[in-house]
Coordinates of C-alpha atoms and ligand atoms in Angstrom, one line a residue:
X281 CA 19.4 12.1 -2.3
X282 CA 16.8 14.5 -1.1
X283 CA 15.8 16.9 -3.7
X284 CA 13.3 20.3 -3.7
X285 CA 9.8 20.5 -5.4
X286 CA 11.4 22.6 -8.6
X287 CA 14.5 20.2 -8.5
X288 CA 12.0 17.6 -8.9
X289 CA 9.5 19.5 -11.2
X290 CA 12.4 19.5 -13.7
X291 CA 13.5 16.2 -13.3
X292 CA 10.1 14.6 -13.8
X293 CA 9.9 16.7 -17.3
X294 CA 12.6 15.2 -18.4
X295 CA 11.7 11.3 -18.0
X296 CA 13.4 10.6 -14.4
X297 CA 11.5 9.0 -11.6
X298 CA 12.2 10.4 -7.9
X299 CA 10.3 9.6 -5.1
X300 CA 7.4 11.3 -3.1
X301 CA 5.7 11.8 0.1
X302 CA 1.7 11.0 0.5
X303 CA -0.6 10.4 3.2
X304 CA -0.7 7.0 2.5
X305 CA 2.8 5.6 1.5
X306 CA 5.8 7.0 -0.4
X307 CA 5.5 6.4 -4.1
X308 CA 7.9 6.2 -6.6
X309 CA 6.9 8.9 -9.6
X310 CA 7.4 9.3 -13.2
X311 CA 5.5 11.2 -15.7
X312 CA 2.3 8.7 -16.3
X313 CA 2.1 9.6 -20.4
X314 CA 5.9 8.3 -20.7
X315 CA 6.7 4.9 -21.6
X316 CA 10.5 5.9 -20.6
X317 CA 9.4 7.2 -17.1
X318 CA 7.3 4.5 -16.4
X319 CA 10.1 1.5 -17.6
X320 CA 12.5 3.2 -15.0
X321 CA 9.5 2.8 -12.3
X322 CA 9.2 -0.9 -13.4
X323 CA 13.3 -1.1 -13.5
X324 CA 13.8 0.5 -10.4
X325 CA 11.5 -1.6 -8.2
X326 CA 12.1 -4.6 -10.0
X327 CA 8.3 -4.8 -10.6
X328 CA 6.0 -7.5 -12.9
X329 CA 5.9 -5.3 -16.0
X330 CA 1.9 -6.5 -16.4
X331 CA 1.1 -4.6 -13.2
X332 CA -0.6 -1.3 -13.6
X333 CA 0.5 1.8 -12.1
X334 CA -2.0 4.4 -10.1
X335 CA -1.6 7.5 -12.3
X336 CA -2.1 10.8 -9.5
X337 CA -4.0 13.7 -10.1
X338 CA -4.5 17.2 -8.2
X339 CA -8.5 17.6 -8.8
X340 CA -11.1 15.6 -10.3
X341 CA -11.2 18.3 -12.9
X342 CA -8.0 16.5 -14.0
X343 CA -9.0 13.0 -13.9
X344 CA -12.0 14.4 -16.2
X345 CA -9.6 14.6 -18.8
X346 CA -8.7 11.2 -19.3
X347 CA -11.6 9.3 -18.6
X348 CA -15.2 7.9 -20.2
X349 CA -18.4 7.0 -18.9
X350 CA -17.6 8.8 -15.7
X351 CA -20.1 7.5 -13.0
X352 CA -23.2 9.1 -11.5
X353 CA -21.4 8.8 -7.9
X354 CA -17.7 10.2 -8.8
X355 CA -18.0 13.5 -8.1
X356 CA -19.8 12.9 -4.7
X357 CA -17.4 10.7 -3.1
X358 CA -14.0 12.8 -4.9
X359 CA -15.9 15.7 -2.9
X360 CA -16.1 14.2 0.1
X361 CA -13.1 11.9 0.3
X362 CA -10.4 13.6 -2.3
X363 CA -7.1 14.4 -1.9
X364 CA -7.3 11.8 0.5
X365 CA -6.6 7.7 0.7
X366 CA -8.8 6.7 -2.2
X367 CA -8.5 5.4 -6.1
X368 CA -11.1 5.6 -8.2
X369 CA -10.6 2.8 -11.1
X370 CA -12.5 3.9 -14.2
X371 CA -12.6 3.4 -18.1
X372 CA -10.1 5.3 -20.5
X373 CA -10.7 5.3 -23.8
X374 CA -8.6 2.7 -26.3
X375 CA -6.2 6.1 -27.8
X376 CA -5.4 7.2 -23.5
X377 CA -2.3 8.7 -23.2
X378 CA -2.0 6.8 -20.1
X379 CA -1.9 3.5 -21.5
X380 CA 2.0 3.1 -20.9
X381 CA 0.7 3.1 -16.9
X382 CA -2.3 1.1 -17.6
X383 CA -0.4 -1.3 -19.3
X384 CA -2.7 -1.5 -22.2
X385 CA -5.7 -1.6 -20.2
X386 CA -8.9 0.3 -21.1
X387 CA -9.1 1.3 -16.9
X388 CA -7.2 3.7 -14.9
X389 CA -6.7 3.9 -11.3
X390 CA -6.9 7.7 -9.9
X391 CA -5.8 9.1 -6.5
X392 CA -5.6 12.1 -5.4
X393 CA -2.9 12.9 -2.7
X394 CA -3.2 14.3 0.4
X395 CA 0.2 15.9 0.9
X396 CA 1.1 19.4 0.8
X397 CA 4.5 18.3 -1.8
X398 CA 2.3 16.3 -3.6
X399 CA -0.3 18.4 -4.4
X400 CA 2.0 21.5 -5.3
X401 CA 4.0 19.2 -7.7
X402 CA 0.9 17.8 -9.8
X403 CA 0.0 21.2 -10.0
X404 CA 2.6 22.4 -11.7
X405 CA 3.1 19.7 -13.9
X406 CA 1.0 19.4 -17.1
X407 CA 0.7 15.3 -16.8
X408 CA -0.5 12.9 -14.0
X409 CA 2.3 11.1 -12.2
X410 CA 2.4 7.4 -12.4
X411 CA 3.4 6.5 -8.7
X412 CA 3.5 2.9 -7.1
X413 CA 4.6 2.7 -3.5
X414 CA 8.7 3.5 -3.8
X415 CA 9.8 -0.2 -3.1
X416 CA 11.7 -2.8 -4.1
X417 CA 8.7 -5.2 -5.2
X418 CA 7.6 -7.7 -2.6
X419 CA 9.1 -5.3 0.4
X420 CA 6.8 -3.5 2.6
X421 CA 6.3 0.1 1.1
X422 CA 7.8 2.6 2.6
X423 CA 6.5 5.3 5.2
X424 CA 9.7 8.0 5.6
X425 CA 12.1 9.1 3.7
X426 CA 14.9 6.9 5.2
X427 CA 13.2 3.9 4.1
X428 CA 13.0 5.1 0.4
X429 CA 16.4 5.8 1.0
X430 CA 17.8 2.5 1.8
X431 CA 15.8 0.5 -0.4
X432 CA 16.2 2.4 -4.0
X433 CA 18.3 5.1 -3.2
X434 CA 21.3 4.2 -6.0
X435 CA 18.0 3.6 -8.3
X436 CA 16.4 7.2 -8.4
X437 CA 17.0 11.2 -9.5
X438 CA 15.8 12.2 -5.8
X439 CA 13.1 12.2 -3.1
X440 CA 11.6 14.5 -2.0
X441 CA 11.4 14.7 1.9
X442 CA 7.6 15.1 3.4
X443 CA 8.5 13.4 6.8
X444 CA 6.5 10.3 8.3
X445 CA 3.4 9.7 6.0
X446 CA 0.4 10.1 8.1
X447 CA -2.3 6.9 7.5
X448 CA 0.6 4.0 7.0
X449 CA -1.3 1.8 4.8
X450 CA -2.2 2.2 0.5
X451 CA -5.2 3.7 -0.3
X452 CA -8.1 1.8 -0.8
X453 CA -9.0 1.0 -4.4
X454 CA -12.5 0.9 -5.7
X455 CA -13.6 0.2 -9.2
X456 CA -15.8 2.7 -9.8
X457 CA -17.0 1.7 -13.6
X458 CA -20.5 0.5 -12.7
X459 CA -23.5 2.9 -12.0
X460 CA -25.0 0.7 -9.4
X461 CA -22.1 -0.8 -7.5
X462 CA -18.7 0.1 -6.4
X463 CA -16.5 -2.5 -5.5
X464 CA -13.8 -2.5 -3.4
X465 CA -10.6 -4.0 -4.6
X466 CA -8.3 -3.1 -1.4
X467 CA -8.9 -2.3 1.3
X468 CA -7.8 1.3 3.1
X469 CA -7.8 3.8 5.8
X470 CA -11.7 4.8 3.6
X471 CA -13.8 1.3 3.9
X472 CA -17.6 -0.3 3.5
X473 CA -19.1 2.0 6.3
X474 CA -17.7 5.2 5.2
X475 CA -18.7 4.8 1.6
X476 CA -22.5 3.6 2.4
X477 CA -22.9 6.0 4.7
X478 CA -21.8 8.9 2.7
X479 CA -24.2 7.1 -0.8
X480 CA -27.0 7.3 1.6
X481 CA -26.8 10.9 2.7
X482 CA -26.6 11.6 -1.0
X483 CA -29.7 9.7 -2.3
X484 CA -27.6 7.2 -3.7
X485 CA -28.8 4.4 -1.3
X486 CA -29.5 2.1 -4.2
X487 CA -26.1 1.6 -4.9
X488 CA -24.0 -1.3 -3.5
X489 CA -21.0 -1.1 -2.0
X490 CA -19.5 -5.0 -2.2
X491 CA -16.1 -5.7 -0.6
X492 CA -14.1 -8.1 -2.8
X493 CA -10.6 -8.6 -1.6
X494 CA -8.7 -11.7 -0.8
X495 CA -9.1 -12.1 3.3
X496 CA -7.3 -15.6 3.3
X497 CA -3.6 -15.8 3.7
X498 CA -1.1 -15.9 0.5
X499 CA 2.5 -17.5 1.3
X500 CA 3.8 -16.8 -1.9
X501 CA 8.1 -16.1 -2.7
X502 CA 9.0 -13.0 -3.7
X503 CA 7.3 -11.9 -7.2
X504 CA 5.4 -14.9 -7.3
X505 CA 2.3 -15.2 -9.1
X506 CA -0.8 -17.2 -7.0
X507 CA -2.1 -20.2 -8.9
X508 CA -5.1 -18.3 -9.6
X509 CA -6.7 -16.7 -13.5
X510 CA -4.8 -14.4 -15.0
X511 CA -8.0 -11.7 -15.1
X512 CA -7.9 -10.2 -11.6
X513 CA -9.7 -6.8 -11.8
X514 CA -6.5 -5.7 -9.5
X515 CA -3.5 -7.3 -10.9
X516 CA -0.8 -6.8 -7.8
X517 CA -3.0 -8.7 -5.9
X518 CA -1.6 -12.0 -7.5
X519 CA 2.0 -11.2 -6.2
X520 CA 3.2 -11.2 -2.7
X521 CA 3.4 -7.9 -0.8
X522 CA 4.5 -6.4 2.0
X523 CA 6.4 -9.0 3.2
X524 CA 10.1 -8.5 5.0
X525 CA 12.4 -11.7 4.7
X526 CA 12.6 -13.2 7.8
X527 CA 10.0 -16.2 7.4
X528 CA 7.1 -15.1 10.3
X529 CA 5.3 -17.7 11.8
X530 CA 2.3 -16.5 13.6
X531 CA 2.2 -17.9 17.2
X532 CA -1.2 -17.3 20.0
X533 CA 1.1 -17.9 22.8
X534 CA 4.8 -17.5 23.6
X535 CA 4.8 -21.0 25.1
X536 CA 4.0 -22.1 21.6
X537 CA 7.9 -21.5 21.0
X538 CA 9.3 -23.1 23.3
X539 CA 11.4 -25.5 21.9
X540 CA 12.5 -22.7 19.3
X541 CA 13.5 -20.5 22.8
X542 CA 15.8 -23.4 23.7
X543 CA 17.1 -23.9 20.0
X544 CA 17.8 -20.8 19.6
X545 CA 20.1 -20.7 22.6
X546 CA 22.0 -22.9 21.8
X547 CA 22.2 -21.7 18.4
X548 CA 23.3 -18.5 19.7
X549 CA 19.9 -17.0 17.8
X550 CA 17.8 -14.3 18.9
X551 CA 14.5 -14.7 19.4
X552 CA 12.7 -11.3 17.7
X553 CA 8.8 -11.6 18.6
X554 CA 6.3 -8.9 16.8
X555 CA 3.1 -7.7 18.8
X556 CA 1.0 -5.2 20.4
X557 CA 2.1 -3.3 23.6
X558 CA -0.4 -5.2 25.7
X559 CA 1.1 -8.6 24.5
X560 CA 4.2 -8.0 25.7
X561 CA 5.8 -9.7 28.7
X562 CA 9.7 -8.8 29.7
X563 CA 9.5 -11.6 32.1
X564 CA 11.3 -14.0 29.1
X565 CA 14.4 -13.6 28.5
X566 CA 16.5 -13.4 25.2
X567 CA 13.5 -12.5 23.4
X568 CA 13.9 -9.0 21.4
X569 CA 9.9 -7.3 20.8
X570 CA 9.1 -5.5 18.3
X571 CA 6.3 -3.1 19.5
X572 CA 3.8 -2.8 16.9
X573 CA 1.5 -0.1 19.5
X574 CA -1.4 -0.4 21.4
X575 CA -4.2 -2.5 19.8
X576 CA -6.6 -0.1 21.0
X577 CA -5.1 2.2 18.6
X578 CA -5.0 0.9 15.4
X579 CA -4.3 4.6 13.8
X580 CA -0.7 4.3 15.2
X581 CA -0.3 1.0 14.4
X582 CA -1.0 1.4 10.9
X583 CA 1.1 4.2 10.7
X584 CA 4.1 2.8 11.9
X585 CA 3.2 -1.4 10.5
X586 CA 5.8 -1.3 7.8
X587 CA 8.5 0.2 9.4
X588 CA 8.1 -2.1 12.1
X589 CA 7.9 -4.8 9.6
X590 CA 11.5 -4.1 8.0
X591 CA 12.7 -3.7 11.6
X592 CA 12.6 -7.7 11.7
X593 CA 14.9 -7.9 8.5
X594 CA 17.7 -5.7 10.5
X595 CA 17.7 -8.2 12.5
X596 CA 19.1 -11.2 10.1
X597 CA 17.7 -14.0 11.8
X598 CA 16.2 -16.5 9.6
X599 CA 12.8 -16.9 11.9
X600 CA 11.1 -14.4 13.5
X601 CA 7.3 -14.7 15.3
X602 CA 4.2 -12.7 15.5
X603 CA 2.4 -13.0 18.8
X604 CA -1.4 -12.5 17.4
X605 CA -3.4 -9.8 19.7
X606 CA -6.9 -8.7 19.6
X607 CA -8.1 -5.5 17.3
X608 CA -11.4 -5.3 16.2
X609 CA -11.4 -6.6 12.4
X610 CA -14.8 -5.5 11.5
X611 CA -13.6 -1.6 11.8
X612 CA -12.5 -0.1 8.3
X613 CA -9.1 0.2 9.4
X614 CA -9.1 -2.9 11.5
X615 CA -9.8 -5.0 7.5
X616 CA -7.2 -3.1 6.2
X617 CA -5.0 -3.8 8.6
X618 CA -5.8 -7.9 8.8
X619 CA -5.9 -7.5 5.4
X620 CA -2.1 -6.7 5.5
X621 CA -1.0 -9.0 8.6
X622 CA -2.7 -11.9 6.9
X623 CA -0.4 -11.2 3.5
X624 CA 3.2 -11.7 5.8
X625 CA 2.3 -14.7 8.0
Ligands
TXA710 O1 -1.6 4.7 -1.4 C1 -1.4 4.3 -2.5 O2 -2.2 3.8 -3.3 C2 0.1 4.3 -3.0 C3 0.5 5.8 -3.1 C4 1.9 6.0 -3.6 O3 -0.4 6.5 -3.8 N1 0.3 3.6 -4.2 C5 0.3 2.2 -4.3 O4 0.6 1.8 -5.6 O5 0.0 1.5 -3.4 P1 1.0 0.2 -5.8 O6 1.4 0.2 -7.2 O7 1.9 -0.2 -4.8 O8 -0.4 -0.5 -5.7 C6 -1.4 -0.2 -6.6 C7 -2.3 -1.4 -6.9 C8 -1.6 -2.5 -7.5 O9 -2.1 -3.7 -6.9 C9 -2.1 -2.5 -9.0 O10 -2.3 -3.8 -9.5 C10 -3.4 -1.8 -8.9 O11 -3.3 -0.9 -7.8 N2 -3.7 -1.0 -10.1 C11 -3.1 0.1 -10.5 N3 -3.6 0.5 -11.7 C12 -4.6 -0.4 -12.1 C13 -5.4 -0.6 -13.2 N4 -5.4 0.2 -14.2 N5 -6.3 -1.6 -13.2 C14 -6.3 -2.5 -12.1 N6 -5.5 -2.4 -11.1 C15 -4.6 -1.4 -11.0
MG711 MG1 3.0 -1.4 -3.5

């Protein structure tokens, strides 16, 4: 049900969750001080109570209420790349108010949005909004309002339409809670190059900007925890993500297949292959393409990547490929992107 900013305004004070655009992905929010808000977001998407939720903000002047030892560097990259796709996590003291989103933990993770309705709700609310991306865990988050819509819409109060969210992908997480590091936890639309170039205009060359993110592929079930220890800075990263439920097998060549292209005939099965424009070749027959975009523009790629990703689902085959193109993976946006393709195949 789409609902108004003051619909939602009230709603949120009174402990219901509804969903909201950003610039980034949709999020499902709730009032981030109340441990009856944030059980509905955990009920909701059906998400591992034990991971964290990124508690929203509308200035830095806000996030300077709830946090300690606030490092040397915060304010120059909130200037430079707040409201925007970035989260800051840093230390809260042991009495937070927010500890019902950190579950227990002594850090928060802080974004500011950049989205017109999401900016005008935190400002008139007197507390943060906890907000994970508003999904079913384990689906690929969702980027319009439609996709909210199918996926929780029995589950929530409302969303509140802000039409197709602009970047595509989450924001990029650092951990901000060294003085001479930051360390990034995920990777975003705001990567390595942007950060370093930015610490160097502002005499803080000296500090190191080290990326630390999983780049290997993680076949993991729905909700499934990774054989791995149990103190990840970044906690979601043990679970599988973005991942529709057609099994994807990841293919260099459509000659690769086939034997599947004959199965499948006979089987009466369509064949659904996901790639870039370029990779494309209407020559086969029976084969349904999912057109990802042009790999020379990863922007619009991004933007669209998860709807295209829960177009395969619609389909209700039990396989479905993805032809593997060229991008260049060393651009901030082409990491974040690999980053993502690497966690569904
Ligand atoms: O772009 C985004 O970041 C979107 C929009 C809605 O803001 N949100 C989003 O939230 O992607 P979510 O919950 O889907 O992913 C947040 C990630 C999770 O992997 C979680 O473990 C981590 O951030 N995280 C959140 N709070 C944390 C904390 N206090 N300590 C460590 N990791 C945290
Ligand atoms: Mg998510």
């Amino acid at each position: 049900m789409l609902i108004d900013i003051k619909e939602a305004i009230k709603l949120l004070k009174k402990s219901q969750i509804v969903a909201i655009p950003t610039e980034t992905v949709y999020g499902l929010a709730g009032n981030a001080e109340d441990e009856v808000a944030v059980e509905k977001i955990y009920q909701a998407k059906n998400r591992p109570t034990d991971n964290p939720l990124i508690c929203h903000c509308f200035s830095l002047i806000q996030i300077r209420k709830y946090i300690i030892n606030e490092p040397i560097y915060l304010e120059t990259l909130a200037n430079s790349f707040s409201p925007g796709p970035i989260t800051f996590l840093l230390n809260i003291p042991t009495t937070s108010s927010l500890l019902p989103s950190t579950r227990g933990s002594y850090s928060a993770a802080f974004r500011i949005p950049d989205h017109p309705a999401a900016s005008e709700l935190l400002r008139s609310l007197p507390f943060p909004l906890a907000a994970p991306s508003a999904n079913t865990s384990g689906e690929p988050s969702p980027t319009d309002s439609k996709m909210v819509e199918n996926d929780l819409g029995g589950k929530i109060a409302g969303i509140i339409e802000g039409g197709q969210c602009q970047i595509g992908l989450e924001s990029t997480i650092i951990d901000c809670r060294n003085n001479d590091k930051i360390i990034i936890l995920r990777p975003g639309a705001i990567g390595k190059d942007e950060l370093e170039e930015l610490l160097c205009k502002s005499n803080f060359s000296s500090i190191q900007v080290i990326e630390n993110y999983e780049k290997k592929s993680n076949k993991l079930g729905k909700n499934q925890i990774k054989n791995t220890n149990q103190t990840e800075v970044t906690p979601g990263s043990k679970y599988k993500h973005y991942s529709p439920n057609t099994s994807i097998t990841s293919i260099n060549s459509v000659n690769q297949i086939k034997k599947y292209l004959d199965k499948f005939k006979i089987e009466n099965q369509m064949t659904i292959i996901i790639t870039s424009t370029e990779k494309i070749d209407k020559s086969y027959q029976n084969i349904n393409w999912i057109n990802l975009g042009s790999q020379n523009n990863l922007p619009q790629i991004a933007k669209t990547l998860y709807l295209n990703l829960r177009k395969v689902d619609t389909y209700k085959q039990k396989q479905a490929f993805f032809l593997n193109f060229k991008y260049d993976k060393n651009t901030t946006l082409g990491k974040a992107l690999r980053d993502k393709l690497s966690k569904i195949l």
